[in-house]
Amino acid sequence: MSADRGEGPLLEVENLHVQFATSSGTAEVINGVDLTIEEGETVALVGETGCGKSVTVKSILGLLSQPPAKIPKGSIKFRGQELLGLPDEEMRQYRGQQISMILQNPMTALNPIFTVGEQMLDVLRWQGERRVGVTKYVRSKFSDNSEHRERALDMLDRVNIPAPERVFESYPVELSGGMRQRVLIAIALLSEPELLIADEPGTALDVTTEDKILSLLNEMIEETDASVLYITHDLGVARQVSQEINVMYAGEIVEHGPTSELFEAPKHPYTRGLLDSIPQLSRDIGSGIPGEIPDYTAPPTGCRFAPRCSHAEPECTEVHPFQRSVGPDRSVGCHLYEGAPVFERHSELAREDVYIGPPPWDEETTDESVRTMMPEEGEDQ
Ligand SMILES: Nc1ncnc2c1ncn2[C@@H]1O[C@H](COP(=O)(O)OP(=O)(O)OP(=O)(O)O)[C@@H](O)[C@H]1O
Ligand code: SF4
Ligand SMILES: [Mg+2]
């Protein structure tokens, strides 16, 4: 399929909503997510466990089973092409070819009954095919695969697999977790994707192996031209790999900005809490903030973070805070930041009479009512 490299972002997710039918009611998990990835950019999606990172990724790849999932509104465009609602056959042309993915768990992501080599050859043989009939598939097994084999072995070598020939002939069960994750990275890069989605690669591995996998992946990202959506719960990792960060809380992006700016001047109370609570900005981002992600079948009507926010005002529990621009390429969804909502669709919903105060941490203010909301030096967020 020829990629139309037109104007505009590579990936544009707008106002995405995802619900799940559960035994205790409808879980409103993803609530109006906006996410943009420009050509060549590495963008991180960061948030604690259960905040909806994988659901967002599965929505992009068309991997959510509907039902129980339902996408009542939203748009996901890849190079301007709407992916939501595409028949699976057409979606398959994007998935695995223009958009590749490295999954969270290397133990389950490989097919146990085929060798690594067979799985790699299949990727190379069927790139872009809409449908593969049984006869065609069987014939391909006996055709000359030497060129594809060379490419697969070369890719195994590039991901630092010590004995590519042996691993090529091995079944997944014969490989360690770290080795399987290397194989998955190799497979994801085989099709030279335009967008690589890495969903917490390595979290199922021990810490030392995870570190090695992450540095390998970073090298590979630098080597390829792929744009990357990097999912992690680890802000330290996000800082290392990304140019832009989206902080996600309970199914919403609560803050977005260039990585360096977000670290220098975090604005949302949740982002600040995360940064302040993490020793050396690494691991377990949720642990320092008391409380937990709300029940998605009965989420708070106002700010979803209000039950955990030390700056919550009565209005916060009543009115939902929409994303507002707080500088070029910076936005935050918190009532502490006044001004026009970033997105047109939010303007009719935002109540003008809700005024809580100007940005509390990075601007001088003489307004006493605002200063009382500002954290004291050394105060926990
Ligand atoms: N099929 C489903 N049915 C019902 N709820 C679901 C389903 N899939 C996901 N969820 C819920 O959606 C929420 C977000 O899940 P998701 O897997 O996206 O979290 P995550 O941010 O990727 O977390 P982690 O860091 O642990 O991987 C969770 O509460 C989860 O229970
Ligand atoms: S809107 Fe209110 S409750 Fe939500 S993060 Fe901002 S101050 Fe806290
Ligand atoms: Mg996940």
Coordinates of C-alpha atoms and ligand atoms in Angstrom, one line a residue:
M1 CA 0.0 0.0 0.0
S2 CA 1.5 3.3 -0.9
A3 CA 1.7 5.7 2.0
D4 CA 0.4 9.2 1.2
R5 CA 2.9 11.4 3.0
G6 CA 0.6 14.4 2.9
E7 CA 0.5 17.4 5.2
G8 CA -0.6 16.9 8.8
P9 CA 0.4 14.7 11.7
L10 CA 1.3 11.0 11.2
L11 CA -1.2 10.0 13.9
E12 CA -4.1 12.1 15.2
V13 CA -6.4 10.8 17.9
E14 CA -9.2 13.1 18.7
N15 CA -11.9 13.0 21.4
L16 CA -11.6 9.2 21.8
H17 CA -14.1 7.6 24.1
V18 CA -14.0 3.9 25.0
Q19 CA -16.5 2.1 27.1
F20 CA -16.7 -1.5 28.3
A21 CA -19.9 -3.4 29.2
T22 CA -19.2 -5.0 32.6
S23 CA -21.3 -6.9 35.1
S24 CA -21.5 -3.8 37.3
G25 CA -22.5 -1.5 34.5
T26 CA -20.8 0.5 31.7
A27 CA -17.2 1.4 32.4
E28 CA -16.4 4.7 30.9
V29 CA -12.7 4.1 30.6
I30 CA -11.3 6.4 27.9
N31 CA -12.9 9.8 28.2
G32 CA -12.0 12.2 25.4
V33 CA -8.4 11.5 24.7
D34 CA -6.5 13.6 22.2
L35 CA -3.0 12.5 21.1
T36 CA -0.9 13.7 18.2
I37 CA 2.3 12.2 16.8
E38 CA 4.2 14.1 14.2
E39 CA 6.5 12.5 11.6
G40 CA 9.8 11.3 13.2
E41 CA 8.7 12.1 16.8
T42 CA 8.9 9.9 19.8
V43 CA 5.9 10.6 22.0
A44 CA 5.4 9.0 25.5
L45 CA 2.1 8.1 27.1
V46 CA 2.7 7.9 30.8
G47 CA 0.4 6.9 33.6
E48 CA -0.1 4.6 36.5
T49 CA -1.5 1.1 36.1
G50 CA -5.1 0.9 35.0
C51 CA -5.2 4.5 33.6
G52 CA -6.1 3.3 30.1
K53 CA -2.7 3.2 28.2
S54 CA -3.2 -0.2 26.6
V55 CA -6.9 0.4 25.8
T56 CA -5.8 3.6 23.9
V57 CA -3.2 1.6 22.0
K58 CA -5.6 -1.2 21.2
S59 CA -8.1 1.3 19.9
I60 CA -5.4 2.7 17.6
L61 CA -4.6 -0.8 16.3
G62 CA -8.2 -1.9 16.0
L63 CA -7.5 -4.7 18.5
L64 CA -10.4 -4.1 20.9
S65 CA -13.1 -6.7 20.8
Q66 CA -16.4 -5.0 20.3
P67 CA -18.4 -6.0 22.4
P68 CA -17.6 -5.8 25.3
A69 CA -15.8 -2.6 24.1
K70 CA -17.6 0.2 22.4
I71 CA -16.2 3.4 20.9
P72 CA -19.1 5.8 21.0
K73 CA -17.2 8.8 19.7
G74 CA -13.8 9.9 18.5
S75 CA -11.5 9.8 15.6
I76 CA -8.2 8.1 15.0
K77 CA -6.4 9.2 11.8
F78 CA -3.2 7.8 10.4
R79 CA -1.9 10.1 7.6
G80 CA -5.3 11.6 7.4
Q81 CA -7.1 8.2 6.9
E82 CA -9.8 7.5 9.5
L83 CA -9.0 4.1 11.1
L84 CA -12.1 3.8 13.3
G85 CA -14.7 1.8 11.5
L86 CA -12.3 0.3 8.9
P87 CA -13.1 -3.3 8.1
D88 CA -10.6 -5.6 9.7
E89 CA -9.2 -6.7 6.3
E90 CA -8.2 -3.0 5.6
M91 CA -7.0 -2.5 9.1
R92 CA -4.6 -5.4 8.7
Q93 CA -2.8 -3.5 6.0
Y94 CA -1.9 -0.8 8.5
R95 CA -1.3 -3.2 11.4
G96 CA 2.1 -4.9 11.3
Q97 CA 3.1 -3.0 8.2
Q98 CA 2.8 0.8 8.6
I99 CA 2.0 0.5 12.3
S100 CA 4.0 -2.1 14.3
M101 CA 3.7 -2.9 17.9
I102 CA 5.9 -4.4 20.7
L103 CA 3.7 -5.8 23.4
Q104 CA 3.9 -5.7 27.1
N105 CA 4.4 -9.4 27.6
P106 CA 7.0 -11.3 25.5
M107 CA 5.9 -14.6 27.0
T108 CA 2.6 -14.5 25.3
A109 CA 3.2 -12.4 22.2
L110 CA 5.0 -15.1 20.1
N111 CA 3.2 -18.1 18.7
P112 CA 4.5 -21.2 20.6
I113 CA 4.0 -23.7 17.7
F114 CA 6.2 -21.9 15.1
T115 CA 9.9 -21.3 15.2
V116 CA 11.2 -17.7 15.4
G117 CA 12.3 -18.0 11.8
E118 CA 8.9 -19.1 10.5
Q119 CA 7.2 -16.2 12.3
M120 CA 9.7 -13.7 10.9
L121 CA 9.4 -15.1 7.4
D122 CA 5.6 -14.8 7.6
V123 CA 5.9 -11.1 8.4
L124 CA 8.1 -10.6 5.4
R125 CA 6.1 -12.7 3.0
W126 CA 2.7 -11.3 3.8
Q127 CA 3.4 -7.6 4.3
G128 CA 0.5 -5.7 3.0
E129 CA -1.6 -8.7 1.9
R130 CA -5.3 -8.3 2.5
R131 CA -6.0 -12.0 2.7
V132 CA -3.9 -15.1 2.4
G133 CA -5.6 -18.3 1.1
V134 CA -4.5 -21.7 2.4
T135 CA -3.0 -22.8 -0.9
K136 CA -1.0 -19.7 -1.3
Y137 CA 0.2 -20.1 2.3
V138 CA 1.3 -23.7 1.9
R139 CA 3.0 -23.0 -1.5
S140 CA 5.0 -20.2 0.1
K141 CA 6.4 -22.6 2.6
F142 CA 8.2 -24.4 -0.2
S143 CA 9.3 -21.4 -2.2
D144 CA 12.7 -19.8 -2.2
N145 CA 12.9 -17.7 1.0
S146 CA 16.6 -17.1 0.9
E147 CA 16.3 -13.3 0.5
H148 CA 13.8 -13.0 3.3
R149 CA 15.9 -15.4 5.5
E150 CA 18.9 -13.1 5.0
R151 CA 16.8 -10.1 6.1
A152 CA 15.5 -11.9 9.1
L153 CA 18.9 -13.0 10.2
D154 CA 20.3 -9.5 9.7
M155 CA 17.6 -8.1 11.9
L156 CA 18.3 -10.6 14.7
D157 CA 21.9 -9.6 14.5
R158 CA 20.9 -5.9 14.7
V159 CA 19.0 -6.5 17.9
N160 CA 22.2 -8.1 19.4
I161 CA 21.1 -11.7 19.4
P162 CA 24.4 -13.6 19.8
A163 CA 23.7 -16.6 17.6
P164 CA 21.1 -15.5 15.0
E165 CA 21.0 -18.8 13.1
R166 CA 20.3 -20.8 16.2
V167 CA 17.6 -18.4 17.4
F168 CA 16.1 -18.4 13.9
E169 CA 15.6 -22.2 14.2
S170 CA 14.4 -22.1 17.8
Y171 CA 10.9 -22.3 19.2
P172 CA 9.9 -19.4 21.6
V173 CA 9.8 -21.8 24.6
E174 CA 13.6 -22.4 24.1
L175 CA 14.4 -18.7 24.6
S176 CA 14.7 -16.6 27.7
G177 CA 12.3 -13.7 28.3
G178 CA 15.0 -11.1 27.3
M179 CA 15.8 -13.0 24.2
R180 CA 12.1 -13.3 23.3
Q181 CA 11.7 -9.5 23.7
R182 CA 14.6 -9.0 21.4
V183 CA 12.9 -11.2 18.9
L184 CA 9.7 -9.2 19.2
I185 CA 11.6 -6.0 18.6
A186 CA 13.2 -7.5 15.6
I187 CA 9.8 -8.6 14.2
A188 CA 8.3 -5.2 14.9
L189 CA 11.1 -3.5 12.9
L190 CA 11.2 -6.0 10.0
S191 CA 8.4 -4.3 8.2
E192 CA 10.1 -0.9 8.5
P193 CA 7.0 0.6 10.1
E194 CA 6.2 4.3 10.0
L195 CA 4.8 4.2 13.5
L196 CA 6.1 1.9 16.2
I197 CA 4.0 1.5 19.3
A198 CA 5.9 0.1 22.3
D199 CA 3.6 -0.8 25.1
E200 CA 5.8 -1.1 28.2
P201 CA 8.3 -3.3 26.5
G202 CA 10.2 -5.1 29.2
T203 CA 8.0 -4.6 32.3
A204 CA 7.4 -8.4 32.4
L205 CA 11.2 -8.9 32.6
D206 CA 13.6 -8.6 35.5
V207 CA 15.0 -5.2 36.0
T208 CA 18.5 -5.8 34.6
T209 CA 17.1 -7.4 31.4
E210 CA 14.5 -4.7 31.2
D211 CA 17.2 -2.0 31.2
K212 CA 19.1 -3.8 28.5
I213 CA 16.0 -4.1 26.3
L214 CA 15.2 -0.4 26.8
S215 CA 18.6 0.7 25.8
L216 CA 18.5 -1.6 22.7
L217 CA 15.1 -0.2 21.8
N218 CA 16.4 3.3 22.1
E219 CA 19.3 2.5 19.8
M220 CA 16.9 1.0 17.3
I221 CA 14.6 4.0 17.5
E222 CA 17.5 6.3 16.7
E223 CA 18.6 4.1 13.8
T224 CA 15.2 3.9 12.2
D225 CA 13.1 6.7 10.8
A226 CA 10.0 5.4 12.6
S227 CA 7.9 7.7 14.7
V228 CA 7.2 6.1 18.1
L229 CA 4.4 6.0 20.7
Y230 CA 6.1 4.8 23.8
I231 CA 3.9 3.6 26.6
T232 CA 5.4 3.5 30.1
H233 CA 4.5 3.9 33.8
D234 CA 8.1 5.1 34.3
L235 CA 8.7 8.8 34.0
G236 CA 12.4 8.3 34.0
V237 CA 12.1 6.2 30.9
A238 CA 9.8 8.7 29.3
R239 CA 12.3 11.4 29.9
Q240 CA 15.1 9.4 28.3
V241 CA 13.2 8.4 25.1
S242 CA 10.6 11.0 24.2
Q243 CA 10.4 14.5 22.8
E244 CA 6.8 15.0 23.9
I245 CA 4.9 13.6 26.9
N246 CA 1.2 13.0 27.5
V247 CA 0.4 12.3 31.1
M248 CA -2.7 10.1 31.4
Y249 CA -4.9 9.9 34.5
A250 CA -8.1 7.7 34.6
G251 CA -8.7 7.6 30.9
E252 CA -7.9 11.3 30.2
I253 CA -4.8 13.2 29.1
V254 CA -4.3 15.6 31.9
E255 CA -1.1 17.3 30.7
H256 CA 0.8 17.5 27.5
G257 CA 4.0 19.2 26.6
P258 CA 7.6 18.9 25.3
T259 CA 9.5 16.5 27.6
S260 CA 12.0 19.0 28.9
E261 CA 9.4 21.7 29.7
L262 CA 7.1 19.2 31.4
F263 CA 9.9 18.1 33.7
E264 CA 11.1 21.7 34.3
A265 CA 7.6 23.1 35.0
P266 CA 5.0 20.4 35.6
K267 CA 1.6 22.0 35.9
H268 CA -1.1 19.5 36.7
P269 CA -1.3 18.5 40.4
Y270 CA -1.1 14.9 39.3
T271 CA 2.1 15.4 37.2
R272 CA 3.6 17.3 40.1
G273 CA 2.7 14.6 42.5
L274 CA 4.2 12.0 40.3
L275 CA 7.5 13.9 39.9
D276 CA 7.7 14.8 43.6
S277 CA 7.0 11.3 44.8
I278 CA 9.5 9.5 42.7
P279 CA 13.0 8.8 44.0
Q280 CA 15.3 9.8 41.0
L281 CA 12.3 10.0 38.8
S282 CA 12.0 6.3 38.2
R283 CA 9.7 3.4 38.7
D284 CA 6.2 3.1 40.2
I285 CA 4.8 6.4 39.5
G286 CA 1.5 5.9 41.3
S287 CA 2.9 4.9 44.7
G288 CA 3.5 8.4 46.1
I289 CA 0.0 9.7 45.6
P290 CA -2.6 8.5 48.1
G291 CA -5.7 6.9 46.8
E292 CA -6.4 5.0 43.6
I293 CA -7.9 5.4 40.1
P294 CA -11.7 5.8 40.4
D295 CA -14.2 3.1 39.5
Y296 CA -14.8 3.6 35.8
T297 CA -18.5 2.5 36.1
A298 CA -19.1 5.5 38.4
P299 CA -16.3 8.1 37.7
P300 CA -16.4 11.5 39.4
T301 CA -18.6 13.9 37.4
G302 CA -16.1 16.8 37.8
C303 CA -12.4 16.3 37.7
R304 CA -11.5 12.6 37.8
F305 CA -8.5 13.4 40.0
A306 CA -10.4 15.4 42.6
P307 CA -10.7 12.6 45.2
R308 CA -6.9 12.4 45.3
C309 CA -6.0 16.1 44.7
S310 CA -4.8 18.2 47.6
H311 CA -5.9 21.4 45.7
A312 CA -9.4 20.3 45.0
E313 CA -12.1 23.0 45.5
P314 CA -15.9 22.3 45.6
E315 CA -16.1 23.3 41.9
C316 CA -13.6 20.6 41.0
T317 CA -16.0 17.9 42.0
E318 CA -18.9 19.5 40.0
V319 CA -17.3 20.7 36.7
H320 CA -15.1 18.7 34.4
P321 CA -11.8 20.5 33.6
F322 CA -11.1 20.5 29.9
Q323 CA -7.7 20.9 28.3
R324 CA -6.5 24.5 28.1
S325 CA -3.5 25.9 26.4
V326 CA -0.8 27.1 28.8
G327 CA 1.8 27.9 26.2
P328 CA 3.0 26.8 22.8
D329 CA 2.4 23.0 22.5
R330 CA 1.5 22.9 26.2
S331 CA -1.9 22.0 27.6
V332 CA -3.3 21.1 30.9
G333 CA -6.7 19.9 32.1
C334 CA -7.1 21.5 35.5
H335 CA -9.3 24.3 36.8
L336 CA -6.3 26.0 38.4
Y337 CA -5.4 27.2 34.9
E338 CA -7.9 29.7 33.5
G339 CA -8.2 30.7 29.9
A340 CA -9.8 29.4 26.8
P341 CA -10.1 25.7 26.3
V342 CA -7.8 24.3 23.7
F343 CA -10.4 22.5 21.8
E344 CA -13.4 24.1 20.1
R345 CA -15.7 21.2 21.2
H346 CA -14.9 22.0 24.8
S347 CA -15.8 25.6 24.7
E348 CA -19.6 25.1 24.9
L349 CA -19.1 22.7 27.8
A350 CA -16.7 24.9 29.9
R351 CA -18.6 27.1 32.3
E352 CA -17.3 30.6 32.3
D353 CA -18.3 31.3 35.8
V354 CA -15.9 28.6 37.1
Y355 CA -12.9 30.6 38.1
I356 CA -10.6 29.1 40.6
G357 CA -7.4 31.0 40.0
P358 CA -4.4 31.5 37.8
P359 CA -1.6 28.9 37.4
P360 CA -0.5 28.6 41.0
W361 CA 3.1 27.4 40.8
D362 CA 4.8 29.3 38.1
E363 CA 3.5 32.8 38.2
E364 CA 3.7 35.5 40.9
T365 CA 0.4 36.4 42.3
T366 CA -0.8 38.7 45.0
D367 CA -4.3 37.3 45.1
E368 CA -4.7 35.8 48.6
S369 CA -7.4 33.3 47.5
V370 CA -5.0 31.9 45.0
R371 CA -2.0 31.8 47.2
T372 CA -3.9 29.7 49.7
M373 CA -4.0 27.0 47.0
M374 CA -0.3 27.2 46.3
P375 CA 1.8 24.4 47.8
E376 CA 4.1 25.5 50.5
E377 CA 7.8 24.8 50.1
G378 CA 8.3 21.1 50.8
E379 CA 4.5 20.4 51.1
D380 CA 3.4 17.1 49.6
Q381 CA 1.3 17.2 46.5
Ligands
LIG1 N1 -12.1 -6.1 28.1 C1 -12.3 -5.2 29.2 N2 -13.4 -5.3 29.9 C2 -13.6 -4.4 31.0 N3 -12.7 -3.5 31.4 C3 -11.5 -3.5 30.7 C4 -11.3 -4.4 29.6 N4 -10.0 -4.1 29.1 C5 -9.5 -3.1 29.9 N5 -10.4 -2.8 30.9 C6 -10.3 -1.8 32.0 O1 -9.8 -0.6 31.4 C7 -8.9 0.0 32.4 C8 -7.7 0.5 31.7 O2 -6.9 -0.7 31.4 P1 -5.5 -0.7 30.6 O3 -5.1 -2.1 30.3 O4 -5.6 0.2 29.4 O5 -4.6 0.0 31.7 P2 -3.0 0.3 31.5 O6 -2.9 1.8 31.7 O7 -2.5 -0.2 30.3 O8 -2.4 -0.4 32.8 P3 -1.0 -1.2 33.0 O9 0.0 -0.2 33.3 O10 -1.3 -2.1 34.2 O11 -0.8 -2.0 31.7 C9 -8.7 -0.9 33.5 O12 -9.6 -0.6 34.6 C10 -9.2 -2.3 32.9 O13 -9.7 -3.1 33.9
SF4_2 S1 -9.3 20.5 38.6 FE1 -9.3 20.7 40.8 S2 -9.2 18.6 41.5 FE2 -8.7 18.5 39.4 S3 -6.5 18.5 39.4 FE3 -7.2 20.6 39.2 S4 -7.2 21.5 41.3 FE4 -7.1 19.2 41.4
MG3 MG -1.1 -1.8 29.8

